[in-house]
Short mmCIF file of N, CA and C in Angstrom, two decimals:
data_model
loop_
_atom_site.label_atom_id
_atom_site.label_comp_id
_atom_site.label_asym_id
_atom_site.label_seq_id
_atom_site.Cartn_x
_atom_site.Cartn_y
_atom_site.Cartn_z
N UNK A 70 -12.08 30.92 -17.83
CA UNK A 70 -11.24 31.08 -16.66
C UNK A 70 -11.70 30.08 -15.61
N UNK A 71 -10.75 29.42 -14.97
CA UNK A 71 -11.11 28.45 -13.95
C UNK A 71 -11.26 29.14 -12.60
N UNK A 72 -12.04 28.52 -11.74
CA UNK A 72 -12.24 29.07 -10.40
C UNK A 72 -10.98 28.87 -9.58
N UNK A 73 -10.61 29.86 -8.76
CA UNK A 73 -9.41 29.70 -7.94
C UNK A 73 -9.61 28.61 -6.89
N UNK A 74 -8.54 27.94 -6.53
CA UNK A 74 -8.61 26.90 -5.50
C UNK A 74 -8.90 27.57 -4.17
N UNK A 75 -9.67 26.90 -3.36
CA UNK A 75 -9.98 27.43 -2.04
C UNK A 75 -8.77 27.30 -1.14
N UNK A 76 -8.38 28.40 -0.52
CA UNK A 76 -7.22 28.39 0.37
C UNK A 76 -7.50 27.58 1.62
N UNK A 77 -8.77 27.46 1.99
CA UNK A 77 -9.12 26.76 3.22
C UNK A 77 -9.58 25.32 2.98
N UNK A 78 -9.20 24.74 1.83
CA UNK A 78 -9.60 23.36 1.55
C UNK A 78 -9.05 22.46 2.65
N UNK A 79 -9.92 21.68 3.22
CA UNK A 79 -9.51 20.82 4.34
C UNK A 79 -8.83 19.56 3.83
N UNK A 80 -7.89 19.04 4.62
CA UNK A 80 -7.26 17.78 4.21
C UNK A 80 -8.27 16.64 4.29
N UNK A 81 -7.99 15.59 3.54
CA UNK A 81 -8.88 14.43 3.55
C UNK A 81 -8.79 13.72 4.89
N UNK A 82 -9.92 13.19 5.35
CA UNK A 82 -9.90 12.35 6.55
C UNK A 82 -9.25 11.01 6.19
N UNK A 83 -8.87 10.25 7.20
CA UNK A 83 -8.25 8.95 6.95
C UNK A 83 -9.21 8.02 6.20
N UNK A 84 -10.50 8.05 6.53
CA UNK A 84 -11.48 7.22 5.82
C UNK A 84 -11.61 7.68 4.37
N UNK A 85 -11.54 8.99 4.11
CA UNK A 85 -11.62 9.50 2.73
C UNK A 85 -10.39 9.08 1.93
N UNK A 86 -9.23 9.03 2.56
CA UNK A 86 -8.01 8.57 1.90
C UNK A 86 -8.19 7.11 1.47
N UNK A 87 -8.70 6.28 2.37
CA UNK A 87 -8.93 4.87 2.06
C UNK A 87 -9.96 4.73 0.94
N UNK A 88 -11.05 5.48 1.02
CA UNK A 88 -12.08 5.40 -0.03
C UNK A 88 -11.52 5.84 -1.38
N UNK A 89 -10.71 6.89 -1.40
CA UNK A 89 -10.10 7.34 -2.65
C UNK A 89 -9.15 6.29 -3.22
N UNK A 90 -8.38 5.65 -2.34
CA UNK A 90 -7.49 4.57 -2.77
C UNK A 90 -8.30 3.44 -3.41
N UNK A 91 -9.35 2.99 -2.72
CA UNK A 91 -10.16 1.89 -3.23
C UNK A 91 -10.85 2.26 -4.54
N UNK A 92 -11.33 3.47 -4.65
CA UNK A 92 -11.99 3.92 -5.87
C UNK A 92 -11.00 3.88 -7.04
N UNK A 93 -9.79 4.38 -6.85
CA UNK A 93 -8.78 4.34 -7.91
C UNK A 93 -8.40 2.91 -8.26
N UNK A 94 -8.31 2.05 -7.23
CA UNK A 94 -7.90 0.67 -7.50
C UNK A 94 -8.97 -0.10 -8.26
N UNK A 95 -10.22 0.32 -8.16
CA UNK A 95 -11.30 -0.38 -8.87
C UNK A 95 -11.41 0.04 -10.34
N UNK A 96 -10.77 1.12 -10.74
CA UNK A 96 -10.89 1.59 -12.13
C UNK A 96 -10.44 0.51 -13.12
N UNK A 97 -9.37 -0.20 -13.03
CA UNK A 97 -8.26 -0.09 -12.09
C UNK A 97 -7.19 0.88 -12.60
N UNK A 98 -6.72 1.73 -11.68
CA UNK A 98 -5.62 2.64 -11.95
C UNK A 98 -4.64 2.54 -10.78
N UNK A 99 -3.79 1.49 -10.80
CA UNK A 99 -2.90 1.27 -9.66
C UNK A 99 -1.95 2.43 -9.39
N UNK A 100 -1.56 3.18 -10.42
CA UNK A 100 -0.66 4.30 -10.18
C UNK A 100 -1.38 5.43 -9.45
N UNK A 101 -2.64 5.69 -9.80
CA UNK A 101 -3.42 6.69 -9.06
C UNK A 101 -3.65 6.22 -7.63
N UNK A 102 -3.92 4.93 -7.45
CA UNK A 102 -4.11 4.38 -6.10
C UNK A 102 -2.84 4.55 -5.27
N UNK A 103 -1.68 4.36 -5.90
CA UNK A 103 -0.40 4.45 -5.19
C UNK A 103 -0.16 5.84 -4.61
N UNK A 104 -0.79 6.86 -5.17
CA UNK A 104 -0.63 8.23 -4.67
C UNK A 104 -1.11 8.37 -3.23
N UNK A 105 -1.95 7.45 -2.78
CA UNK A 105 -2.48 7.50 -1.40
C UNK A 105 -1.65 6.65 -0.44
N UNK A 106 -0.59 6.01 -0.94
CA UNK A 106 0.24 5.11 -0.14
C UNK A 106 1.65 5.66 -0.01
N UNK A 107 2.24 5.41 1.13
CA UNK A 107 3.65 5.70 1.30
C UNK A 107 4.42 4.69 0.47
N UNK A 108 5.44 5.12 -0.29
CA UNK A 108 6.22 4.16 -1.07
C UNK A 108 6.76 3.02 -0.19
N UNK A 109 6.68 1.81 -0.72
CA UNK A 109 7.15 0.64 0.02
C UNK A 109 6.12 0.03 0.95
N UNK A 110 4.91 0.56 0.95
CA UNK A 110 3.85 0.01 1.79
C UNK A 110 3.64 -1.46 1.44
N UNK A 111 3.50 -2.29 2.47
CA UNK A 111 3.23 -3.71 2.24
C UNK A 111 1.73 -3.93 2.17
N UNK A 112 1.29 -4.54 1.07
CA UNK A 112 -0.10 -4.94 0.88
C UNK A 112 -0.12 -6.45 1.03
N UNK A 113 -0.77 -6.93 2.08
CA UNK A 113 -0.90 -8.38 2.28
C UNK A 113 -2.27 -8.77 1.76
N UNK A 114 -2.25 -9.51 0.67
CA UNK A 114 -3.46 -9.86 -0.06
C UNK A 114 -3.95 -11.23 0.37
N UNK A 115 -5.09 -11.65 -0.14
CA UNK A 115 -5.64 -12.95 0.19
C UNK A 115 -4.60 -14.04 -0.01
N UNK A 116 -4.62 -15.04 0.86
CA UNK A 116 -3.66 -16.13 0.77
C UNK A 116 -2.28 -15.75 1.28
N UNK A 117 -2.12 -14.58 1.88
CA UNK A 117 -0.83 -14.15 2.41
C UNK A 117 0.13 -13.61 1.37
N UNK A 118 -0.35 -13.35 0.15
CA UNK A 118 0.51 -12.79 -0.89
C UNK A 118 0.88 -11.36 -0.53
N UNK A 119 2.16 -11.01 -0.66
CA UNK A 119 2.60 -9.65 -0.33
C UNK A 119 3.01 -8.90 -1.58
N UNK A 120 2.59 -7.63 -1.64
CA UNK A 120 2.92 -6.75 -2.75
C UNK A 120 3.40 -5.43 -2.16
N UNK A 121 4.22 -4.70 -2.94
CA UNK A 121 4.71 -3.40 -2.48
C UNK A 121 4.18 -2.24 -3.31
N UNK A 122 3.21 -2.54 -4.16
CA UNK A 122 2.58 -1.50 -5.00
C UNK A 122 1.20 -2.02 -5.41
N UNK A 123 0.22 -1.13 -5.60
CA UNK A 123 -1.11 -1.57 -6.04
C UNK A 123 -1.12 -2.34 -7.36
N UNK A 124 -0.06 -2.26 -8.16
CA UNK A 124 0.00 -3.05 -9.39
C UNK A 124 -0.06 -4.55 -9.08
N UNK A 125 0.47 -4.98 -7.92
CA UNK A 125 0.47 -6.40 -7.57
C UNK A 125 -0.93 -6.96 -7.43
N UNK A 126 -1.78 -6.39 -6.57
CA UNK A 126 -3.16 -6.89 -6.49
C UNK A 126 -3.93 -6.75 -7.80
N UNK A 127 -3.68 -5.68 -8.56
CA UNK A 127 -4.36 -5.51 -9.84
C UNK A 127 -4.02 -6.67 -10.78
N UNK A 128 -2.74 -7.03 -10.85
CA UNK A 128 -2.31 -8.14 -11.71
C UNK A 128 -2.89 -9.46 -11.21
N UNK A 129 -2.91 -9.67 -9.90
CA UNK A 129 -3.48 -10.89 -9.34
C UNK A 129 -4.97 -10.98 -9.66
N UNK A 130 -5.70 -9.89 -9.46
CA UNK A 130 -7.14 -9.87 -9.74
C UNK A 130 -7.43 -10.15 -11.21
N UNK A 131 -6.56 -9.70 -12.10
CA UNK A 131 -6.77 -9.93 -13.54
C UNK A 131 -6.75 -11.42 -13.88
N UNK A 132 -6.10 -12.23 -13.06
CA UNK A 132 -6.07 -13.68 -13.28
C UNK A 132 -7.33 -14.34 -12.72
N UNK A 133 -7.90 -13.79 -11.67
CA UNK A 133 -9.03 -14.40 -10.98
C UNK A 133 -10.37 -13.92 -11.51
N UNK A 134 -10.44 -12.64 -11.89
CA UNK A 134 -11.71 -12.03 -12.30
C UNK A 134 -11.59 -11.42 -13.70
N UNK A 135 -12.69 -11.47 -14.45
CA UNK A 135 -12.77 -10.69 -15.69
C UNK A 135 -12.83 -9.21 -15.30
N UNK A 136 -13.64 -8.94 -14.27
CA UNK A 136 -13.67 -7.63 -13.64
C UNK A 136 -14.26 -7.79 -12.25
N UNK A 137 -13.90 -6.89 -11.34
CA UNK A 137 -14.39 -6.94 -9.97
C UNK A 137 -14.48 -5.53 -9.41
N UNK A 138 -15.52 -5.28 -8.64
CA UNK A 138 -15.73 -3.99 -7.98
C UNK A 138 -16.12 -4.25 -6.53
N UNK A 139 -15.99 -3.20 -5.71
CA UNK A 139 -16.38 -3.29 -4.31
C UNK A 139 -17.61 -2.44 -4.06
N UNK A 140 -18.53 -3.01 -3.35
CA UNK A 140 -19.66 -2.26 -2.81
C UNK A 140 -19.25 -1.95 -1.37
N UNK A 141 -18.79 -0.73 -1.15
CA UNK A 141 -18.26 -0.34 0.16
C UNK A 141 -19.43 0.02 1.06
N UNK A 142 -19.77 -0.89 1.97
CA UNK A 142 -20.92 -0.67 2.84
C UNK A 142 -20.62 0.29 3.98
N UNK A 143 -19.40 0.19 4.55
CA UNK A 143 -19.08 1.08 5.66
C UNK A 143 -17.58 1.12 5.89
N UNK A 144 -17.19 2.15 6.64
CA UNK A 144 -15.80 2.30 7.09
C UNK A 144 -15.82 2.39 8.60
N UNK A 145 -15.08 1.52 9.24
CA UNK A 145 -14.91 1.59 10.69
C UNK A 145 -13.56 2.23 10.95
N UNK A 146 -13.56 3.33 11.69
CA UNK A 146 -12.36 4.13 11.91
C UNK A 146 -11.95 4.00 13.38
N UNK A 147 -10.70 3.59 13.59
CA UNK A 147 -10.15 3.38 14.92
C UNK A 147 -8.93 4.28 15.10
N UNK A 148 -9.14 5.50 15.62
CA UNK A 148 -8.01 6.42 15.75
C UNK A 148 -7.06 6.00 16.87
N UNK A 149 -5.78 6.22 16.64
CA UNK A 149 -4.76 5.96 17.64
C UNK A 149 -3.95 7.22 17.85
N UNK A 150 -2.89 7.11 18.63
CA UNK A 150 -2.05 8.27 18.93
C UNK A 150 -1.33 8.77 17.69
N UNK A 151 -0.66 7.89 16.96
CA UNK A 151 0.13 8.29 15.80
C UNK A 151 -0.40 7.76 14.47
N UNK A 152 -1.43 6.95 14.52
CA UNK A 152 -1.97 6.36 13.30
C UNK A 152 -3.44 6.02 13.50
N UNK A 153 -4.10 5.78 12.38
CA UNK A 153 -5.51 5.39 12.40
C UNK A 153 -5.65 4.08 11.65
N UNK A 154 -6.43 3.17 12.20
CA UNK A 154 -6.77 1.94 11.49
C UNK A 154 -8.17 2.14 10.92
N UNK A 155 -8.29 1.91 9.61
CA UNK A 155 -9.57 2.06 8.92
C UNK A 155 -9.92 0.72 8.29
N UNK A 156 -11.10 0.22 8.61
CA UNK A 156 -11.62 -1.01 7.99
C UNK A 156 -12.65 -0.62 6.95
N UNK A 157 -12.51 -1.16 5.75
CA UNK A 157 -13.54 -1.04 4.73
C UNK A 157 -14.23 -2.39 4.66
N UNK A 158 -15.54 -2.38 4.83
CA UNK A 158 -16.30 -3.62 4.90
C UNK A 158 -17.42 -3.55 3.87
N UNK A 159 -17.57 -4.64 3.11
CA UNK A 159 -18.62 -4.65 2.10
C UNK A 159 -18.63 -5.95 1.33
N UNK A 160 -19.02 -5.87 0.07
CA UNK A 160 -19.09 -7.07 -0.78
C UNK A 160 -18.46 -6.77 -2.13
N UNK A 161 -17.97 -7.84 -2.75
CA UNK A 161 -17.44 -7.77 -4.10
C UNK A 161 -18.52 -8.23 -5.08
N UNK A 162 -18.49 -7.67 -6.28
CA UNK A 162 -19.35 -8.14 -7.36
C UNK A 162 -18.57 -8.01 -8.66
N UNK A 163 -18.95 -8.80 -9.64
CA UNK A 163 -18.25 -8.75 -10.91
C UNK A 163 -18.45 -10.02 -11.70
N UNK A 164 -17.40 -10.43 -12.43
CA UNK A 164 -17.43 -11.66 -13.21
C UNK A 164 -16.14 -12.43 -12.96
N UNK A 165 -16.29 -13.74 -12.77
CA UNK A 165 -15.12 -14.60 -12.68
C UNK A 165 -14.42 -14.59 -14.03
N UNK A 166 -13.23 -15.14 -14.09
CA UNK A 166 -12.44 -15.17 -15.33
C UNK A 166 -13.20 -15.84 -16.48
N UNK A 167 -14.08 -16.80 -16.15
CA UNK A 167 -14.85 -17.49 -17.20
C UNK A 167 -16.10 -16.73 -17.64
N UNK A 168 -16.33 -15.55 -17.06
CA UNK A 168 -17.49 -14.74 -17.43
C UNK A 168 -18.71 -14.94 -16.56
N UNK A 169 -18.66 -15.87 -15.60
CA UNK A 169 -19.80 -16.10 -14.71
C UNK A 169 -19.92 -14.92 -13.74
N UNK A 170 -21.11 -14.30 -13.68
CA UNK A 170 -21.28 -13.17 -12.75
C UNK A 170 -21.38 -13.64 -11.30
N UNK A 171 -21.00 -12.75 -10.40
CA UNK A 171 -21.16 -13.02 -8.97
C UNK A 171 -21.44 -11.71 -8.25
N UNK A 172 -21.98 -11.84 -7.05
CA UNK A 172 -22.19 -10.70 -6.16
C UNK A 172 -22.29 -11.21 -4.74
N UNK A 173 -22.25 -10.29 -3.78
CA UNK A 173 -22.41 -10.67 -2.38
C UNK A 173 -21.20 -11.36 -1.78
N UNK A 174 -20.04 -11.26 -2.41
CA UNK A 174 -18.80 -11.88 -1.93
C UNK A 174 -18.21 -10.95 -0.86
N UNK A 175 -18.27 -11.38 0.40
CA UNK A 175 -17.85 -10.52 1.51
C UNK A 175 -16.36 -10.19 1.44
N UNK A 176 -16.03 -8.95 1.85
CA UNK A 176 -14.62 -8.58 1.98
C UNK A 176 -14.44 -7.69 3.21
N UNK A 177 -13.23 -7.70 3.74
CA UNK A 177 -12.78 -6.77 4.76
C UNK A 177 -11.37 -6.34 4.37
N UNK A 178 -11.16 -5.04 4.25
CA UNK A 178 -9.83 -4.49 4.02
C UNK A 178 -9.46 -3.68 5.25
N UNK A 179 -8.25 -3.91 5.75
CA UNK A 179 -7.75 -3.18 6.91
C UNK A 179 -6.58 -2.30 6.47
N UNK A 180 -6.67 -1.03 6.76
CA UNK A 180 -5.64 -0.06 6.40
C UNK A 180 -5.07 0.59 7.65
N UNK A 181 -3.78 0.86 7.63
CA UNK A 181 -3.16 1.71 8.64
C UNK A 181 -2.78 3.00 7.92
N UNK A 182 -3.27 4.13 8.44
CA UNK A 182 -3.01 5.43 7.85
C UNK A 182 -2.20 6.25 8.85
N UNK A 183 -1.09 6.81 8.35
CA UNK A 183 -0.22 7.62 9.20
C UNK A 183 0.24 8.84 8.40
N UNK A 184 0.03 10.01 8.96
CA UNK A 184 0.48 11.23 8.30
C UNK A 184 -0.16 11.46 6.95
N UNK A 185 -1.40 11.05 6.78
CA UNK A 185 -2.13 11.28 5.54
C UNK A 185 -1.82 10.29 4.43
N UNK A 186 -1.11 9.19 4.75
CA UNK A 186 -0.80 8.17 3.75
C UNK A 186 -1.07 6.78 4.32
N UNK A 187 -1.48 5.88 3.44
CA UNK A 187 -1.64 4.48 3.83
C UNK A 187 -0.24 3.88 3.97
N UNK A 188 0.00 3.20 5.11
CA UNK A 188 1.32 2.60 5.35
C UNK A 188 1.26 1.08 5.46
N UNK A 189 0.04 0.53 5.50
CA UNK A 189 -0.14 -0.92 5.54
C UNK A 189 -1.56 -1.24 5.11
N UNK A 190 -1.71 -2.36 4.39
CA UNK A 190 -3.03 -2.80 3.95
C UNK A 190 -3.09 -4.31 4.03
N UNK A 191 -4.20 -4.83 4.56
CA UNK A 191 -4.48 -6.27 4.61
C UNK A 191 -5.83 -6.51 3.97
N UNK A 192 -5.93 -7.58 3.17
CA UNK A 192 -7.14 -7.86 2.38
C UNK A 192 -7.62 -9.28 2.67
N UNK A 193 -8.93 -9.40 2.97
CA UNK A 193 -9.57 -10.71 3.12
C UNK A 193 -10.89 -10.70 2.36
N UNK A 194 -11.22 -11.84 1.73
CA UNK A 194 -12.54 -11.98 1.09
C UNK A 194 -12.87 -13.46 0.94
N UNK A 195 -14.10 -13.73 0.52
CA UNK A 195 -14.59 -15.10 0.38
C UNK A 195 -14.36 -15.71 -1.00
N UNK A 196 -13.57 -15.10 -1.85
CA UNK A 196 -13.41 -15.60 -3.22
C UNK A 196 -12.93 -17.04 -3.27
N UNK A 197 -11.93 -17.39 -2.48
CA UNK A 197 -11.41 -18.76 -2.52
C UNK A 197 -12.49 -19.76 -2.14
N UNK A 198 -13.28 -19.45 -1.13
CA UNK A 198 -14.38 -20.33 -0.74
C UNK A 198 -15.38 -20.50 -1.87
N UNK A 199 -15.69 -19.41 -2.55
CA UNK A 199 -16.65 -19.47 -3.66
C UNK A 199 -16.10 -20.29 -4.83
N UNK A 200 -14.80 -20.17 -5.09
CA UNK A 200 -14.18 -20.95 -6.16
C UNK A 200 -14.24 -22.44 -5.82
N UNK A 201 -14.01 -22.79 -4.56
CA UNK A 201 -14.12 -24.20 -4.15
C UNK A 201 -15.52 -24.73 -4.42
N UNK A 202 -16.53 -23.98 -4.03
CA UNK A 202 -17.92 -24.38 -4.23
C UNK A 202 -18.21 -24.56 -5.71
N UNK A 203 -17.72 -23.63 -6.56
CA UNK A 203 -17.92 -23.73 -8.01
C UNK A 203 -17.36 -25.06 -8.54
N UNK A 204 -16.30 -25.51 -7.93
CA UNK A 204 -15.64 -26.74 -8.40
C UNK A 204 -16.14 -27.98 -7.69
N UNK A 205 -17.19 -27.81 -6.90
CA UNK A 205 -17.81 -28.96 -6.24
C UNK A 205 -17.04 -29.46 -5.03
N UNK A 206 -16.20 -28.62 -4.48
CA UNK A 206 -15.41 -28.99 -3.30
C UNK A 206 -16.05 -28.37 -2.08
N UNK A 207 -16.50 -29.20 -1.18
CA UNK A 207 -17.10 -28.70 0.05
C UNK A 207 -16.04 -28.78 1.13
N UNK A 208 -15.57 -27.61 1.55
CA UNK A 208 -14.48 -27.59 2.55
C UNK A 208 -14.96 -27.00 3.84
#
């Protein structure tokens, strides 16, 4: 017999929603990640690429990395009247598409959370800079 669900289970905080989204996206399970987003949410990825579902960044990452994970160092939470902005700050680690390992690749993800769902996401990281260096391009 399973334990009954607690009637007083508290809703997730905005930072917990973002962390759950990121955790699902790292599996990667874009459909599970989408459960934390309002349908039609715009995800603005590195280089200004726009996606309307977590499948977009997952497919893009599959071209750039053999695998990639986030070391989430902290969440900065900026509450507003009708929405909360949550920043996830940390580093990426994994393997480039050619199998070369990497770590310490800085990232910042900015989320807007409204009514318990992510309604906007912006992604920045140092991957492009690192790829330039790998190719001997000093920019």
